[in-house]
mmCIF file of C-alpha atoms in Angstrom:
data_model
loop_
_atom_site.group_PDB
_atom_site.id
_atom_site.type_symbol
_atom_site.label_atom_id
_atom_site.label_comp_id
_atom_site.label_asym_id
_atom_site.label_seq_id
_atom_site.Cartn_x
_atom_site.Cartn_y
_atom_site.Cartn_z
ATOM 1 C CA UNK G 1 -28.621 178.274 137.312
ATOM 2 C CA UNK G 2 -30.241 181.642 136.650
ATOM 3 C CA UNK G 3 -33.445 181.796 134.638
ATOM 4 C CA UNK G 4 -33.765 184.313 131.798
ATOM 5 C CA UNK G 5 -36.192 186.344 133.888
ATOM 6 C CA UNK G 6 -33.819 186.414 136.860
ATOM 7 C CA UNK G 7 -31.025 187.505 134.550
ATOM 8 C CA UNK G 8 -33.200 190.342 133.215
ATOM 9 C CA UNK G 9 -33.842 191.484 136.784
ATOM 10 C CA UNK G 10 -30.138 191.290 137.634
ATOM 11 C CA UNK G 11 -29.331 193.250 134.477
ATOM 12 C CA UNK G 12 -31.838 195.991 135.266
ATOM 13 C CA UNK G 13 -30.681 196.249 138.862
ATOM 14 C CA UNK G 14 -26.920 196.090 138.326
ATOM 15 C CA UNK G 15 -26.317 197.582 134.903
ATOM 16 C CA UNK G 16 -26.040 201.203 136.129
ATOM 17 C CA UNK G 17 -23.622 200.126 138.897
ATOM 18 C CA UNK G 18 -21.489 197.998 136.600
ATOM 19 C CA UNK G 19 -21.529 200.760 133.994
ATOM 20 C CA UNK G 20 -20.272 203.359 136.491
ATOM 21 C CA UNK G 21 -17.606 200.962 137.676
ATOM 22 C CA UNK G 22 -16.456 200.504 134.075
ATOM 23 C CA UNK G 23 -16.566 204.278 133.598
ATOM 24 C CA UNK G 24 -14.201 204.578 136.554
ATOM 25 C CA UNK G 25 -11.813 202.108 134.938
ATOM 26 C CA UNK G 26 -12.038 203.763 131.532
ATOM 27 C CA UNK G 27 -11.533 207.257 132.959
ATOM 28 C CA UNK G 28 -15.020 208.360 131.991
ATOM 29 C CA UNK G 29 -15.006 207.190 128.382
ATOM 30 C CA UNK G 30 -18.656 206.311 127.761
ATOM 31 C CA UNK G 31 -18.426 204.130 124.624
ATOM 32 C CA UNK G 32 -15.628 202.040 126.141
ATOM 33 C CA UNK G 33 -17.479 201.739 129.445
ATOM 34 C CA UNK G 34 -20.636 200.715 127.593
ATOM 35 C CA UNK G 35 -18.780 197.972 125.697
ATOM 36 C CA UNK G 36 -17.113 196.817 128.879
ATOM 37 C CA UNK G 37 -20.367 196.707 130.863
ATOM 38 C CA UNK G 38 -21.839 194.631 128.056
ATOM 39 C CA UNK G 39 -18.816 192.306 128.225
ATOM 40 C CA UNK G 40 -19.323 191.920 131.979
ATOM 41 C CA UNK G 41 -22.934 190.807 131.513
ATOM 42 C CA UNK G 42 -21.976 188.417 128.709
ATOM 43 C CA UNK G 43 -19.470 186.842 131.116
ATOM 44 C CA UNK G 44 -22.123 186.761 133.844
ATOM 45 C CA UNK G 45 -24.401 184.754 131.589
ATOM 46 C CA UNK G 46 -21.593 182.468 130.425
ATOM 47 C CA UNK G 47 -20.286 181.784 133.930
ATOM 48 C CA UNK G 48 -23.591 181.662 135.776
ATOM 49 C CA UNK G 49 -22.948 178.068 136.807
ATOM 50 C CA UNK G 50 -20.155 179.249 139.072
ATOM 51 C CA UNK G 51 -22.600 181.221 141.244
ATOM 52 C CA UNK G 52 -22.640 179.188 144.417
ATOM 53 C CA UNK G 53 -24.879 181.367 146.515
ATOM 54 C CA UNK G 54 -27.644 183.487 144.973
ATOM 55 C CA UNK G 55 -27.513 185.776 148.025
ATOM 56 C CA UNK G 56 -23.897 186.684 147.292
ATOM 57 C CA UNK G 57 -24.665 187.703 143.735
ATOM 58 C CA UNK G 58 -23.690 191.337 144.212
ATOM 59 C CA UNK G 59 -20.129 190.537 145.304
ATOM 60 C CA UNK G 60 -19.935 187.950 142.475
ATOM 61 C CA UNK G 61 -20.937 190.612 139.936
ATOM 62 C CA UNK G 62 -18.421 193.127 141.272
ATOM 63 C CA UNK G 63 -15.591 190.573 141.172
ATOM 64 C CA UNK G 64 -16.425 189.598 137.586
ATOM 65 C CA UNK G 65 -16.593 193.308 136.710
ATOM 66 C CA UNK G 66 -13.177 194.075 138.216
ATOM 67 C CA UNK G 67 -11.522 191.123 136.516
ATOM 68 C CA UNK G 68 -13.126 191.944 133.164
ATOM 69 C CA UNK G 69 -12.001 195.578 133.510
ATOM 70 C CA UNK G 70 -8.472 194.500 134.460
ATOM 71 C CA UNK G 71 -8.183 192.263 131.409
ATOM 72 C CA UNK G 72 -9.758 194.827 129.089
ATOM 73 C CA UNK G 73 -7.184 197.511 129.845
ATOM 74 C CA UNK G 74 -4.658 195.725 127.670
ATOM 75 C CA UNK G 75 -7.042 196.011 124.705
ATOM 76 C CA UNK G 76 -7.843 199.632 125.274
ATOM 77 C CA UNK G 77 -4.331 200.495 126.488
ATOM 78 C CA UNK G 78 -4.158 203.223 129.065
ATOM 79 C CA UNK G 79 -6.956 205.721 128.843
ATOM 80 C CA UNK G 80 -6.332 209.137 130.293
ATOM 81 C CA UNK G 81 -9.037 211.420 131.643
ATOM 82 C CA UNK G 82 -7.272 214.307 129.887
ATOM 83 C CA UNK G 83 -8.393 212.809 126.591
ATOM 84 C CA UNK G 84 -12.049 212.947 127.550
ATOM 85 C CA UNK G 85 -13.953 215.686 125.840
ATOM 86 C CA UNK G 86 -17.024 215.515 128.029
ATOM 87 C CA UNK G 87 -17.674 213.890 131.335
ATOM 88 C CA UNK G 88 -20.725 211.641 131.537
ATOM 89 C CA UNK G 89 -22.530 213.933 133.941
ATOM 90 C CA UNK G 90 -23.210 217.186 132.157
ATOM 91 C CA UNK G 91 -25.841 219.312 133.792
ATOM 92 C CA UNK G 92 -25.781 222.477 131.726
ATOM 93 C CA UNK G 93 -26.504 224.721 134.671
ATOM 94 C CA UNK G 94 -24.097 223.003 136.985
ATOM 95 C CA UNK G 95 -20.645 223.658 135.683
ATOM 96 C CA UNK G 96 -19.127 223.157 139.130
ATOM 97 C CA UNK G 97 -20.495 219.617 139.424
ATOM 98 C CA UNK G 98 -19.145 218.721 136.014
ATOM 99 C CA UNK G 99 -15.710 220.028 136.914
ATOM 100 C CA UNK G 100 -15.856 218.166 140.238
ATOM 101 C CA UNK G 101 -16.626 214.954 138.418
ATOM 102 C CA UNK G 102 -13.700 215.451 136.061
ATOM 103 C CA UNK G 103 -11.489 216.031 139.088
ATOM 104 C CA UNK G 104 -12.846 212.863 140.700
ATOM 105 C CA UNK G 105 -11.942 210.860 137.580
ATOM 106 C CA UNK G 106 -8.426 212.283 137.652
ATOM 107 C CA UNK G 107 -8.062 211.263 141.294
ATOM 108 C CA UNK G 108 -9.360 207.739 140.611
ATOM 109 C CA UNK G 109 -7.020 207.396 137.645
ATOM 110 C CA UNK G 110 -4.005 208.107 139.840
ATOM 111 C CA UNK G 111 -4.908 205.439 142.416
ATOM 112 C CA UNK G 112 -3.145 202.075 142.537
ATOM 113 C CA UNK G 113 -5.151 199.134 141.164
ATOM 114 C CA UNK G 114 -6.348 197.828 144.560
ATOM 115 C CA UNK G 115 -7.158 201.345 145.779
ATOM 116 C CA UNK G 116 -9.072 202.036 142.586
ATOM 117 C CA UNK G 117 -11.203 198.917 143.069
ATOM 118 C CA UNK G 118 -11.947 199.917 146.627
ATOM 119 C CA UNK G 119 -12.692 203.537 145.702
ATOM 120 C CA UNK G 120 -15.178 202.482 143.025
ATOM 121 C CA UNK G 121 -16.976 200.191 145.474
ATOM 122 C CA UNK G 122 -17.006 202.933 148.101
ATOM 123 C CA UNK G 123 -18.473 205.414 145.642
ATOM 124 C CA UNK G 124 -21.201 202.883 144.830
ATOM 125 C CA UNK G 125 -22.002 202.760 148.547
ATOM 126 C CA UNK G 126 -21.034 199.100 149.018
ATOM 127 C CA UNK G 127 -20.630 198.291 152.730
ATOM 128 C CA UNK G 128 -17.377 197.241 154.417
ATOM 129 C CA UNK G 129 -18.340 193.578 154.707
ATOM 130 C CA UNK G 130 -19.099 193.305 150.990
ATOM 131 C CA UNK G 131 -15.994 195.273 150.017
ATOM 132 C CA UNK G 132 -13.873 192.824 152.042
ATOM 133 C CA UNK G 133 -15.614 189.900 150.341
ATOM 134 C CA UNK G 134 -15.235 191.333 146.849
ATOM 135 C CA UNK G 135 -11.577 192.216 147.274
ATOM 136 C CA UNK G 136 -10.695 189.030 149.175
ATOM 137 C CA UNK G 137 -9.337 190.813 152.253
ATOM 138 C CA UNK G 138 -10.260 190.677 155.940
ATOM 139 C CA UNK G 139 -12.931 192.994 157.322
ATOM 140 C CA UNK G 140 -10.417 194.651 159.648
ATOM 141 C CA UNK G 141 -8.030 195.266 156.769
ATOM 142 C CA UNK G 142 -10.890 196.599 154.664
ATOM 143 C CA UNK G 143 -12.031 198.939 157.431
ATOM 144 C CA UNK G 144 -8.542 200.437 157.822
ATOM 145 C CA UNK G 145 -8.076 200.868 154.078
ATOM 146 C CA UNK G 146 -11.554 202.353 153.622
ATOM 147 C CA UNK G 147 -10.890 204.902 156.352
ATOM 148 C CA UNK G 148 -7.626 205.976 154.675
ATOM 149 C CA UNK G 149 -9.150 206.064 151.240
ATOM 150 C CA UNK G 150 -12.158 208.144 152.269
ATOM 151 C CA UNK G 151 -9.824 210.703 153.819
ATOM 152 C CA UNK G 152 -7.638 210.673 150.742
ATOM 153 C CA UNK G 153 -10.576 211.214 148.381
ATOM 154 C CA UNK G 154 -12.001 213.992 150.571
ATOM 155 C CA UNK G 155 -8.622 215.739 150.834
ATOM 156 C CA UNK G 156 -7.991 215.565 147.121
ATOM 157 C CA UNK G 157 -11.472 216.837 146.307
ATOM 158 C CA UNK G 158 -11.036 219.723 148.739
ATOM 159 C CA UNK G 159 -8.149 220.992 146.648
ATOM 160 C CA UNK G 160 -10.571 221.882 143.890
ATOM 161 C CA UNK C 1 -16.632 219.185 148.155
ATOM 162 C CA UNK C 2 -15.546 218.165 151.635
ATOM 163 C CA UNK C 3 -18.233 215.664 152.496
ATOM 164 C CA UNK C 4 -17.853 212.079 151.311
ATOM 165 C CA UNK C 5 -21.608 211.754 150.806
ATOM 166 C CA UNK C 6 -21.447 214.630 148.320
ATOM 167 C CA UNK C 7 -18.711 212.828 146.412
ATOM 168 C CA UNK C 8 -20.842 209.676 146.395
ATOM 169 C CA UNK C 9 -23.891 211.515 145.107
ATOM 170 C CA UNK C 10 -21.775 213.239 142.462
ATOM 171 C CA UNK C 11 -20.660 209.785 141.344
ATOM 172 C CA UNK C 12 -24.053 208.083 141.423
ATOM 173 C CA UNK C 13 -25.791 210.934 139.595
ATOM 174 C CA UNK C 14 -23.971 210.053 136.413
ATOM 175 C CA UNK C 15 -26.544 208.984 133.882
ATOM 176 C CA UNK C 16 -25.733 205.883 131.862
ATOM 177 C CA UNK C 17 -25.721 206.723 128.190
ATOM 178 C CA UNK C 18 -28.520 205.245 126.130
ATOM 179 C CA UNK C 19 -27.642 201.591 125.645
ATOM 180 C CA UNK C 20 -27.032 200.417 122.138
ATOM 181 C CA UNK C 21 -27.571 196.763 122.993
ATOM 182 C CA UNK C 22 -30.374 195.317 125.078
ATOM 183 C CA UNK C 23 -30.394 192.355 127.437
ATOM 184 C CA UNK C 24 -31.591 189.980 124.707
ATOM 185 C CA UNK C 25 -28.555 190.860 122.598
ATOM 186 C CA UNK C 26 -26.303 190.089 125.577
ATOM 187 C CA UNK C 27 -27.891 186.675 126.130
ATOM 188 C CA UNK C 28 -27.707 185.866 122.419
ATOM 189 C CA UNK C 29 -24.047 186.923 122.243
ATOM 190 C CA UNK C 30 -23.196 184.858 125.336
ATOM 191 C CA UNK C 31 -24.935 181.793 123.884
ATOM 192 C CA UNK C 32 -23.121 182.292 120.574
ATOM 193 C CA UNK C 33 -19.753 182.445 122.323
ATOM 194 C CA UNK C 34 -20.528 179.350 124.406
ATOM 195 C CA UNK C 35 -21.534 177.437 121.278
ATOM 196 C CA UNK C 36 -18.424 178.580 119.424
ATOM 197 C CA UNK C 37 -16.126 177.548 122.268
ATOM 198 C CA UNK C 38 -17.951 174.193 122.526
ATOM 199 C CA UNK C 39 -17.522 173.653 118.782
ATOM 200 C CA UNK C 40 -13.776 174.433 118.963
ATOM 201 C CA UNK C 41 -13.381 171.946 121.786
ATOM 202 C CA UNK C 42 -15.428 169.382 119.868
ATOM 203 C CA UNK C 43 -13.231 169.713 116.763
ATOM 204 C CA UNK C 44 -10.125 169.474 118.923
ATOM 205 C CA UNK C 45 -11.411 166.245 120.462
ATOM 206 C CA UNK C 46 -12.247 164.794 117.021
ATOM 207 C CA UNK C 47 -8.735 165.578 115.709
ATOM 208 C CA UNK C 48 -7.163 164.157 118.854
ATOM 209 C CA UNK C 49 -9.271 160.983 118.628
ATOM 210 C CA UNK C 50 -8.280 160.388 114.999
ATOM 211 C CA UNK C 51 -4.554 160.957 115.591
ATOM 212 C CA UNK C 52 -4.640 158.907 118.792
ATOM 213 C CA UNK C 53 -6.369 156.046 116.940
ATOM 214 C CA UNK C 54 -3.740 156.131 114.159
ATOM 215 C CA UNK C 55 -0.987 156.291 116.781
ATOM 216 C CA UNK C 56 -2.534 153.275 118.527
ATOM 217 C CA UNK C 57 -2.573 151.309 115.254
ATOM 218 C CA UNK C 58 1.074 152.245 114.570
ATOM 219 C CA UNK C 59 2.092 151.118 118.065
ATOM 220 C CA UNK C 60 0.208 147.806 117.614
ATOM 221 C CA UNK C 61 1.895 147.105 114.284
ATOM 222 C CA UNK C 62 5.283 148.603 115.238
ATOM 223 C CA UNK C 63 7.117 145.227 115.425
ATOM 224 C CA UNK C 64 5.960 144.283 111.923
ATOM 225 C CA UNK C 65 6.779 147.667 110.346
ATOM 226 C CA UNK C 66 10.106 147.783 108.560
ATOM 227 C CA UNK C 67 12.824 150.276 109.443
ATOM 228 C CA UNK C 68 12.483 153.275 109.088
ATOM 229 C CA UNK C 69 8.665 153.340 108.663
ATOM 230 C CA UNK C 70 7.917 152.286 112.258
ATOM 231 C CA UNK C 71 9.932 154.988 114.052
ATOM 232 C CA UNK C 72 9.181 157.561 111.337
ATOM 233 C CA UNK C 73 5.389 157.188 111.527
ATOM 234 C CA UNK C 74 5.566 156.886 115.310
ATOM 235 C CA UNK C 75 7.464 160.205 115.590
ATOM 236 C CA UNK C 76 5.070 161.968 113.189
ATOM 237 C CA UNK C 77 1.843 160.844 114.846
ATOM 238 C CA UNK C 78 3.248 161.124 118.360
ATOM 239 C CA UNK C 79 4.043 164.789 117.710
ATOM 240 C CA UNK C 80 0.542 165.530 116.341
ATOM 241 C CA UNK C 81 -1.178 163.621 119.182
ATOM 242 C CA UNK C 82 0.938 165.372 121.799
ATOM 243 C CA UNK C 83 0.275 168.845 120.387
ATOM 244 C CA UNK C 84 -3.486 168.190 120.020
ATOM 245 C CA UNK C 85 -3.735 166.846 123.590
ATOM 246 C CA UNK C 86 -1.978 169.886 125.015
ATOM 247 C CA UNK C 87 -4.196 172.223 122.990
ATOM 248 C CA UNK C 88 -7.309 170.542 124.387
ATOM 249 C CA UNK C 89 -5.945 170.713 127.928
ATOM 250 C CA UNK C 90 -5.283 174.419 127.341
ATOM 251 C CA UNK C 91 -8.869 174.967 126.066
ATOM 252 C CA UNK C 92 -10.362 173.197 129.080
ATOM 253 C CA UNK C 93 -8.040 175.104 131.431
ATOM 254 C CA UNK C 94 -9.180 178.402 129.882
ATOM 255 C CA UNK C 95 -12.839 177.465 130.249
ATOM 256 C CA UNK C 96 -12.270 176.619 133.906
ATOM 257 C CA UNK C 97 -10.588 179.913 134.815
ATOM 258 C CA UNK C 98 -12.710 181.376 137.568
ATOM 259 C CA UNK C 99 -13.382 184.998 136.714
ATOM 260 C CA UNK C 100 -15.312 185.479 139.954
ATOM 261 C CA UNK C 101 -12.213 185.196 142.152
ATOM 262 C CA UNK C 102 -10.912 188.253 144.016
ATOM 263 C CA UNK C 103 -8.697 190.253 141.649
ATOM 264 C CA UNK C 104 -5.318 189.232 143.112
ATOM 265 C CA UNK C 105 -6.165 185.523 143.025
ATOM 266 C CA UNK C 106 -7.593 185.858 139.523
ATOM 267 C CA UNK C 107 -4.435 187.620 138.412
ATOM 268 C CA UNK C 108 -2.243 184.760 139.766
ATOM 269 C CA UNK C 109 -4.515 182.165 138.160
ATOM 270 C CA UNK C 110 -4.544 183.838 134.763
ATOM 271 C CA UNK C 111 -0.795 184.514 134.866
ATOM 272 C CA UNK C 112 -0.179 180.784 135.408
ATOM 273 C CA UNK C 113 -2.419 180.022 132.437
ATOM 274 C CA UNK C 114 -0.763 182.539 130.109
ATOM 275 C CA UNK C 115 2.753 181.402 131.089
ATOM 276 C CA UNK C 116 1.781 177.814 130.283
ATOM 277 C CA UNK C 117 0.268 179.023 127.014
ATOM 278 C CA UNK C 118 3.532 180.804 126.219
ATOM 279 C CA UNK C 119 5.485 177.585 126.772
ATOM 280 C CA UNK C 120 2.992 175.764 124.556
ATOM 281 C CA UNK C 121 3.308 178.371 121.799
ATOM 282 C CA UNK C 122 7.089 178.373 121.821
ATOM 283 C CA UNK C 123 8.942 175.331 123.182
ATOM 284 C CA UNK C 124 6.234 172.712 122.757
ATOM 285 C CA UNK C 125 5.089 173.808 119.284
ATOM 286 C CA UNK C 126 8.588 173.908 117.831
ATOM 287 C CA UNK C 127 9.678 170.673 119.543
ATOM 288 C CA UNK C 128 6.682 168.831 118.138
ATOM 289 C CA UNK C 129 7.257 170.361 114.691
ATOM 290 C CA UNK C 130 10.910 169.241 114.846
ATOM 291 C CA UNK C 131 9.811 165.726 115.875
ATOM 292 C CA UNK C 132 7.337 165.621 112.981
ATOM 293 C CA UNK C 133 9.953 166.739 110.437
ATOM 294 C CA UNK C 134 12.528 164.299 111.897
ATOM 295 C CA UNK C 135 10.007 161.454 111.641
ATOM 296 C CA UNK C 136 9.388 162.211 108.000
ATOM 297 C CA UNK C 137 13.058 162.836 107.191
ATOM 298 C CA UNK C 138 14.197 159.410 108.365
ATOM 299 C CA UNK C 139 11.705 157.827 105.956
ATOM 300 C CA UNK C 140 12.940 159.692 102.857
ATOM 301 C CA UNK C 141 15.724 157.170 101.977
ATOM 302 C CA UNK C 142 13.189 154.342 102.282
ATOM 303 C CA UNK C 143 10.740 156.172 100.011
ATOM 304 C CA UNK C 144 13.555 156.437 97.474
ATOM 305 C CA UNK C 145 14.178 152.680 97.599
ATOM 306 C CA UNK C 146 10.538 151.586 97.518
ATOM 307 C CA UNK C 147 8.953 154.147 95.187
ATOM 308 C CA UNK C 148 9.252 154.690 91.488
ATOM 309 C CA UNK C 149 11.439 157.721 90.750
ATOM 310 C CA UNK C 150 8.544 159.811 89.471
ATOM 311 C CA UNK C 151 6.396 159.107 92.538
ATOM 312 C CA UNK C 152 9.351 159.770 94.805
ATOM 313 C CA UNK C 153 10.035 163.142 93.163
ATOM 314 C CA UNK C 154 6.325 164.000 93.442
ATOM 315 C CA UNK C 155 6.240 163.179 97.155
ATOM 316 C CA UNK C 156 9.510 165.011 97.743
ATOM 317 C CA UNK C 157 8.368 168.175 95.944
ATOM 318 C CA UNK C 158 5.045 168.098 97.796
ATOM 319 C CA UNK C 159 6.839 167.793 101.142
ATOM 320 C CA UNK C 160 9.504 170.372 100.267
ATOM 321 C CA UNK C 161 6.753 172.856 99.471
ATOM 322 C CA UNK C 162 4.137 171.988 102.117
ATOM 323 C CA UNK C 163 6.451 171.677 105.149
ATOM 324 C CA UNK C 164 8.091 175.135 104.727
ATOM 325 C CA UNK C 165 4.695 176.751 103.945
ATOM 326 C CA UNK C 166 3.116 175.120 107.008
ATOM 327 C CA UNK C 167 6.155 176.021 109.133
ATOM 328 C CA UNK C 168 6.024 179.684 108.048
ATOM 329 C CA UNK C 169 2.303 179.793 108.808
ATOM 330 C CA UNK C 170 2.910 178.207 112.222
ATOM 331 C CA UNK C 171 5.804 180.555 113.048
ATOM 332 C CA UNK C 172 3.715 183.596 112.024
ATOM 333 C CA UNK C 173 0.768 182.458 114.164
ATOM 334 C CA UNK C 174 3.068 181.656 117.097
ATOM 335 C CA UNK C 175 4.749 185.064 116.850
ATOM 336 C CA UNK C 176 1.368 186.812 116.896
ATOM 337 C CA UNK C 177 0.186 184.851 119.909
ATOM 338 C CA UNK C 178 3.518 185.299 121.653
ATOM 339 C CA UNK C 179 3.383 189.074 121.204
ATOM 340 C CA UNK C 180 -0.098 189.128 122.717
ATOM 341 C CA UNK C 181 0.912 186.813 125.569
ATOM 342 C CA UNK C 182 3.978 188.928 126.383
ATOM 343 C CA UNK C 183 1.776 192.024 126.540
ATOM 344 C CA UNK C 184 -0.676 190.337 128.925
ATOM 345 C CA UNK C 185 2.070 188.922 131.134
ATOM 346 C CA UNK C 186 3.820 192.321 131.297
ATOM 347 C CA UNK C 187 0.528 193.979 132.253
ATOM 348 C CA UNK C 188 -0.286 191.453 134.969
ATOM 349 C CA UNK C 189 3.204 191.034 136.422
#
């Protein structure tokens, strides 16, 4: 059982991460990602009794986030990055970065569901062990897939 | 952009937009949903208890009930009890779905649930409705014999209006749920 104060701390620590993860799923649409991130935290509060180990809370949060995102897609249908007017990162002086981010969203959008989950965790800097735990795969399998995915993302971004 | 660390920093530099809702709103909304789902389950249990109690009484007095009241009432209350029980099982099943499972396992778990829900919405709902109508129908001749003509016509008109209205409502609701379930199953499959 999480106390209200602990939940506040979890919210402050994980909200930006969960929000970015939702942004990845919603192809950069901020209002949808905001609603989805909120939905994730509502589920976290509702299902807090299922947290077995407080130390594994980060992988628990990521799993809940992925499953909430997966189920939400049917409500929001398929969202395409081409429909986005502005990307969330908009430094006025850094047009190149903004374009790069748009390109990154397009790449993520084209990935298969399991690759997308892994890519979003990788971009958040989650380590191999945690990625394996979140996705329910072995560490060896995760390591191989991460290696391939990193190369794929780098290659695709190089074609900018 | 050929360094993965650059891609990571590009990603993590995204600023979250100003949040419309704060953490207190989230907790309040979660509590509201939990209360609402608890209330729905509570009402379901109350309805089930009442129908089960009536069914129990009918079964106890079945030998002393004249044909066709015994089988007729039994069929009607059996159908309502069965449908209510399955609805409660479905509610509990939904509450126990573990959203913290790895995605593939969660997908399998939720697919099983939605397929069962689909069977409940279609086959089970219409079978129980048919059983209910059959139970009532076999009692109509007896009503005619035992009731005064005016009462009988009143009961008959009430049933001829209420059963089709209820059936149309049920079919409409089932169609809506079925459409939604088919969409979810297609997405997850």
